[in-house]
CSV table of C-alpha atoms in Angstrom, one decimal:
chain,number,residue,atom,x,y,z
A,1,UNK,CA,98.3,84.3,168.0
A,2,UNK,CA,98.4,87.4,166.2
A,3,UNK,CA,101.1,86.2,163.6
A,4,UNK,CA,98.8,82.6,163.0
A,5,UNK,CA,95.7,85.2,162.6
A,6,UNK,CA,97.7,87.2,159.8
A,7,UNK,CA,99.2,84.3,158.5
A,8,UNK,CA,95.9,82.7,158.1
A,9,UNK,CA,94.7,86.2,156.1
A,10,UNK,CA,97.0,86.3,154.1
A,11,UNK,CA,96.5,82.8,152.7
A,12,UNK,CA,92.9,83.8,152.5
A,13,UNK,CA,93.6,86.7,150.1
A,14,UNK,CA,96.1,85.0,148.4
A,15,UNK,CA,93.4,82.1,147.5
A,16,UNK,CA,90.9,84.5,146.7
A,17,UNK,CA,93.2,85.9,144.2
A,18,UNK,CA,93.7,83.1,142.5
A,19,UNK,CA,90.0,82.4,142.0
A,20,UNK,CA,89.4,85.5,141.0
A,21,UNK,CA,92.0,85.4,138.5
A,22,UNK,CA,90.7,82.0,137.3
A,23,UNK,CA,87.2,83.5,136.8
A,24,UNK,CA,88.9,85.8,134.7
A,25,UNK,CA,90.3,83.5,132.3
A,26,UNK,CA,87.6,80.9,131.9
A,27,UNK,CA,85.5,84.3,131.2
A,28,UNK,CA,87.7,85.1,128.5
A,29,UNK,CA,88.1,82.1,127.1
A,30,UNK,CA,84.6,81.4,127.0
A,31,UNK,CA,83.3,84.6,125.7
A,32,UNK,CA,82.5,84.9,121.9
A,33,UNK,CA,85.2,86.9,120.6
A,34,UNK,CA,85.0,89.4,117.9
A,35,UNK,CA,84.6,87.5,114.5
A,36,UNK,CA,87.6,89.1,112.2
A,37,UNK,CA,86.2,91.3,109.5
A,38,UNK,CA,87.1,91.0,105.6
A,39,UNK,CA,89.5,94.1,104.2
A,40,UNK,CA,90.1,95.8,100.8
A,41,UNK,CA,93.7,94.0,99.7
A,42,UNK,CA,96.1,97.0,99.5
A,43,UNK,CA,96.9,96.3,95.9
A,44,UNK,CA,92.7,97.0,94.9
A,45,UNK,CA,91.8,99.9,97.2
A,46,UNK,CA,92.8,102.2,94.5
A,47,UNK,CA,90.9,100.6,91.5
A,48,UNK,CA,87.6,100.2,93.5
A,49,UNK,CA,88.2,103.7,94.7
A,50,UNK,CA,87.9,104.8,91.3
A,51,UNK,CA,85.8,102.3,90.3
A,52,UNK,CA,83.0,103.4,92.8
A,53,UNK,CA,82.9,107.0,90.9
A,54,UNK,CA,80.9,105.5,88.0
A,55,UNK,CA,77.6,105.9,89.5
A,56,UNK,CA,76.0,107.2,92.2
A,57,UNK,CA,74.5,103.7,93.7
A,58,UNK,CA,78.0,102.2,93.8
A,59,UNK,CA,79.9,102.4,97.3
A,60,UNK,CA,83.4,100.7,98.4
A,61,UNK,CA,81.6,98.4,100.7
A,62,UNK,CA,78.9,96.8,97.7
A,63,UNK,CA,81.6,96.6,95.0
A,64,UNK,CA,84.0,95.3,98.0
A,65,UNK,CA,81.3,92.6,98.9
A,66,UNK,CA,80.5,91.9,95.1
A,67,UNK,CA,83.8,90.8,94.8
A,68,UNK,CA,84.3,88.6,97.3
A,69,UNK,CA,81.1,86.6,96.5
A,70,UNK,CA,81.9,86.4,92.6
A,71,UNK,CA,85.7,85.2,93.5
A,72,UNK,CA,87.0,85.8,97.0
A,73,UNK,CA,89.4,88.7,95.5
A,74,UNK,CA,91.3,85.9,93.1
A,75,UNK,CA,92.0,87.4,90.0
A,76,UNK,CA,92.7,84.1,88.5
A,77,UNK,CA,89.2,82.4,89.5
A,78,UNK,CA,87.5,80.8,87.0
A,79,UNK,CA,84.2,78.8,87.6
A,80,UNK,CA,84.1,77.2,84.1
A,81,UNK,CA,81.5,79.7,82.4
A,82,UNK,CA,83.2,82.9,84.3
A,83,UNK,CA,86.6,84.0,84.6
A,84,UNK,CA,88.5,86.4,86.6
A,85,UNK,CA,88.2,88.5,89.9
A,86,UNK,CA,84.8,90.1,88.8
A,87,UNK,CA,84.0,86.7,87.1
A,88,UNK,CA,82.6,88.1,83.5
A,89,UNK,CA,81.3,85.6,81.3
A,90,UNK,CA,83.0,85.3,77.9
A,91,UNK,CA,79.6,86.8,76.0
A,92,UNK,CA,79.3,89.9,78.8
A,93,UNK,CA,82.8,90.6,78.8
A,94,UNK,CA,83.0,90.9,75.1
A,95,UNK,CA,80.2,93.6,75.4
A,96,UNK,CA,81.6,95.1,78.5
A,97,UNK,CA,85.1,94.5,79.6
A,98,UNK,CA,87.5,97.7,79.1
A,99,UNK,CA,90.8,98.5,79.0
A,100,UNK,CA,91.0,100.2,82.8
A,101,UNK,CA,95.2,100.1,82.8
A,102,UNK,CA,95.7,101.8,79.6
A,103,UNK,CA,98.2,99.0,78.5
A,104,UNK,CA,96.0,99.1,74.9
A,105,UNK,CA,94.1,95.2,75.9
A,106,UNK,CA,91.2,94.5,77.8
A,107,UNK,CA,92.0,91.5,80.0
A,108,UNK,CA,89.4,89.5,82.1
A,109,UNK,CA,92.1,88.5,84.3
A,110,UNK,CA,93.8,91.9,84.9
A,111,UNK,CA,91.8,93.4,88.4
A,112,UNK,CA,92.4,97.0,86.5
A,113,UNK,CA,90.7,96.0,83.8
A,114,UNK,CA,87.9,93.6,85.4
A,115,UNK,CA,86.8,96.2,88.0
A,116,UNK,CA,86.1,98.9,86.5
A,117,UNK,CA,84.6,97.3,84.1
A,118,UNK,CA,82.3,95.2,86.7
A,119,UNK,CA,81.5,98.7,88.3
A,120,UNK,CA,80.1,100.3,84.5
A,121,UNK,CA,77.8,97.3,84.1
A,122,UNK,CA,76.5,97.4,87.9
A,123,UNK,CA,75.6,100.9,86.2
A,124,UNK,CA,74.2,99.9,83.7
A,125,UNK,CA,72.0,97.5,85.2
A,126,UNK,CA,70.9,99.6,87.8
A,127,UNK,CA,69.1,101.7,84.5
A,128,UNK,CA,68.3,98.5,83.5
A,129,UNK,CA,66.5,96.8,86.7
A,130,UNK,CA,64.2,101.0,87.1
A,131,UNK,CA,61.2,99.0,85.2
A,132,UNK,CA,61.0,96.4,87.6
A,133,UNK,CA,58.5,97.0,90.6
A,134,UNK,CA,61.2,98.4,93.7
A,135,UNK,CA,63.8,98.8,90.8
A,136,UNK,CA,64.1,102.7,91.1
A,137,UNK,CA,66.5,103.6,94.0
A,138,UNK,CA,67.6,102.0,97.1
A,139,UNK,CA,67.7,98.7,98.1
A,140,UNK,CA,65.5,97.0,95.8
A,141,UNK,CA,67.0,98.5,92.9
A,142,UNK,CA,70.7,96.8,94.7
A,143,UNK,CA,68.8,93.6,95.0
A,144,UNK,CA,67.8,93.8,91.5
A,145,UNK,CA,71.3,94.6,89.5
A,146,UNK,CA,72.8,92.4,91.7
A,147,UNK,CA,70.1,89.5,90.6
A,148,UNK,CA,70.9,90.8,87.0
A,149,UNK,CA,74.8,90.5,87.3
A,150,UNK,CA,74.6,86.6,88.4
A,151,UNK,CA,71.0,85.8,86.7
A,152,UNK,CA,71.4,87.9,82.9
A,153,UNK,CA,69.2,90.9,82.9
A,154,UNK,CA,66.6,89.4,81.0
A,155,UNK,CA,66.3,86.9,83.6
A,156,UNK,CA,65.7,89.7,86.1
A,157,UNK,CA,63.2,91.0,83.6
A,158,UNK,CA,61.2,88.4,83.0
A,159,UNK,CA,60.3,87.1,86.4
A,160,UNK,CA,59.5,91.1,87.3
A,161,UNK,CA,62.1,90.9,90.1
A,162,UNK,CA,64.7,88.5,91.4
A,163,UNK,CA,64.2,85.1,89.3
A,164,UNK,CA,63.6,82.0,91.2
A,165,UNK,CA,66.9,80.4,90.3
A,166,UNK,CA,68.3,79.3,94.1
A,167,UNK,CA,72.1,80.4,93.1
A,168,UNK,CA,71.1,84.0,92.3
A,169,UNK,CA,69.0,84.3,95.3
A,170,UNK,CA,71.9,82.7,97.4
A,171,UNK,CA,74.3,85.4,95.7
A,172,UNK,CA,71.8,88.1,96.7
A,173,UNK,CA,71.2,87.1,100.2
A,174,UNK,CA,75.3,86.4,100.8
A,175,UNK,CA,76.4,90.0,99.5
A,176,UNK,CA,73.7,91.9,101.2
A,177,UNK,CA,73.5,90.1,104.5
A,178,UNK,CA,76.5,88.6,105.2
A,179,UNK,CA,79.6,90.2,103.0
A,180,UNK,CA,78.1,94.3,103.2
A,181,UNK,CA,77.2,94.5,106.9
A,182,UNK,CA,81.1,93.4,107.1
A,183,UNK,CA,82.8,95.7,104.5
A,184,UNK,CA,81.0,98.6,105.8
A,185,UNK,CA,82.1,97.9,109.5
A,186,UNK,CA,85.7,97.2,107.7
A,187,UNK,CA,85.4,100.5,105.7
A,188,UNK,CA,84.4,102.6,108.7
A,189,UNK,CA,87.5,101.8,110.9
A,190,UNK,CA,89.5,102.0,107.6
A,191,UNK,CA,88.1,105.2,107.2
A,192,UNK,CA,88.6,106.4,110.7
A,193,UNK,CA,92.3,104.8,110.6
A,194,UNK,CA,93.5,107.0,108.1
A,195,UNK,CA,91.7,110.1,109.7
A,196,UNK,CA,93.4,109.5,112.3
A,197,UNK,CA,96.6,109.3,110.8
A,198,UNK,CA,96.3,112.2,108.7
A,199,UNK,CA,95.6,114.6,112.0
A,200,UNK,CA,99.1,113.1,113.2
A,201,UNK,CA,100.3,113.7,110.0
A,202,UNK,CA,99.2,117.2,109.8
A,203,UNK,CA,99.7,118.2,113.8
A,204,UNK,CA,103.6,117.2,113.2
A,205,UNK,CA,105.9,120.3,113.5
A,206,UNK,CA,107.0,122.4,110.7
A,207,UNK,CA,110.2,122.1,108.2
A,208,UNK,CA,111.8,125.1,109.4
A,209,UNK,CA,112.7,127.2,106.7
A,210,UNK,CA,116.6,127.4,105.4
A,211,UNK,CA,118.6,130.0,107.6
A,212,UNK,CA,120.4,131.2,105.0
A,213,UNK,CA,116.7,132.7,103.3
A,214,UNK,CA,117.9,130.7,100.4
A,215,UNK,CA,114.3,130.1,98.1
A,216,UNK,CA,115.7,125.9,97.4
A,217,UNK,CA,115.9,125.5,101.1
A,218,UNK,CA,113.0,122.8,102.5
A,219,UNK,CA,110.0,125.0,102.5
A,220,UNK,CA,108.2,125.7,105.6
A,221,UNK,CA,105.2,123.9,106.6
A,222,UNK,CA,105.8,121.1,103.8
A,223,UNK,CA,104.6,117.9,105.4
A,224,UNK,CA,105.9,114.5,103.9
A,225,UNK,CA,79.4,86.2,88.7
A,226,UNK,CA,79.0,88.8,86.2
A,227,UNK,CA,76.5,87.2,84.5
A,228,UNK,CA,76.4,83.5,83.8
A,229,UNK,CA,73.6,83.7,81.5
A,230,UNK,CA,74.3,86.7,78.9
């Protein structure tokens, strides 16, 4: 009797294992996972690094954002009335686009050229949008160069804020509410990534230093849209 009542236990258990662990997956195959968020591509971190450094309003996250809605970080888009990653106009990039790789040329399609150049007009327009009512600082003042880059800052300036032209409001809505919220969550555990590995980096033991005293020896503690409408 008492090996039928164990036997009968353990079959019990086992069962209840295996609906427990079936509980399990159907819960984690039915939960919403994490959506994947958008990244700097290694090969621009640098440039919008720099590029940020224009002006105070600029972060990595807005330009970041900017970027993907003007051409998804293809250097070689081109819409038909805008070219390159930063998509400049011909007419706006004649006015703005600089050399930003020193190779003597200013090229649309060149990323080192297109960015920075992208990141002096978003200045610019920022002094440009300060007449228009919530132009001064902060958000509105975002809403409004970023209007300006897709729109043509006389567009901006004539409706007194964002014009009603449903593409530019779309642009708007897409960087500030969909694409930023993401590159700032993107940044932050970018940011806390290479913290982290820069403590490792710096908690790693010392070179010792040469027995022999001699000064070549390793030496101790040495750690290894623009606008569419000019």
């Amino acid at each position: 009797m008492l090996t039928r009542a164990a036997g009968m236990v353990a079959a019990f258990l086992a069962g209840l294992a295996l609906v427990v662990a079936a509980v399990l997956v159907v819960r984690h195959l039915t939960e919403p996972s994490e959506p994947e968020l958008p990244v700097i591509p290694d090969a621009r971190r640098p440039v919008v690094e720099a590029a940020v450094r224009t002006c105070s309003p600029l972060s990595v996250p807005l330009l970041a954002a900017q970027i993907d809605a003007e051409s998804g970080w293809r250097r070689d888009a081109d819409s038909g009335h805008a070219q390159g990653i930063s998509q400049f106009s011909p007419v706006t990039w004649k006015e703005w686009g600089q050399d930003g790789d020193g190779d003597g040329k200013a090229d649309v399609w060149e990323p080192r050229d297109a960015i920075p150049s992208q990141a002096r007009y978003m200045c610019h327009l920022y002094d440009v949008v300060k007449v228009v009512p919530g132009g001064k600082a902060g958000l509105g003042a975002t809403r409004l160069a970023l209007a300006a880059y897709n729109a043509g800052p006389n567009a901006v300036l004539r409706a007194r804020g964002i014009p009603k032209i449903l593409e530019t409001r779309e642009y708007v809505d897409k960087i500030l509410k969909e694409l930023l919220p993401k590159y700032r969550k993107s940044e932050k555990r970018y940011q806390e990534s290479e913290a982290k590995h820069t403590s490792s980096a710096s908690a790693s033991p010392s070179t010792p230093a040469s027995p022999s005293g001699d000064p070549s020896g390793p030496a101790s503690g040495s750690s290894p849209a623009a606008t569419r409408r000019p």
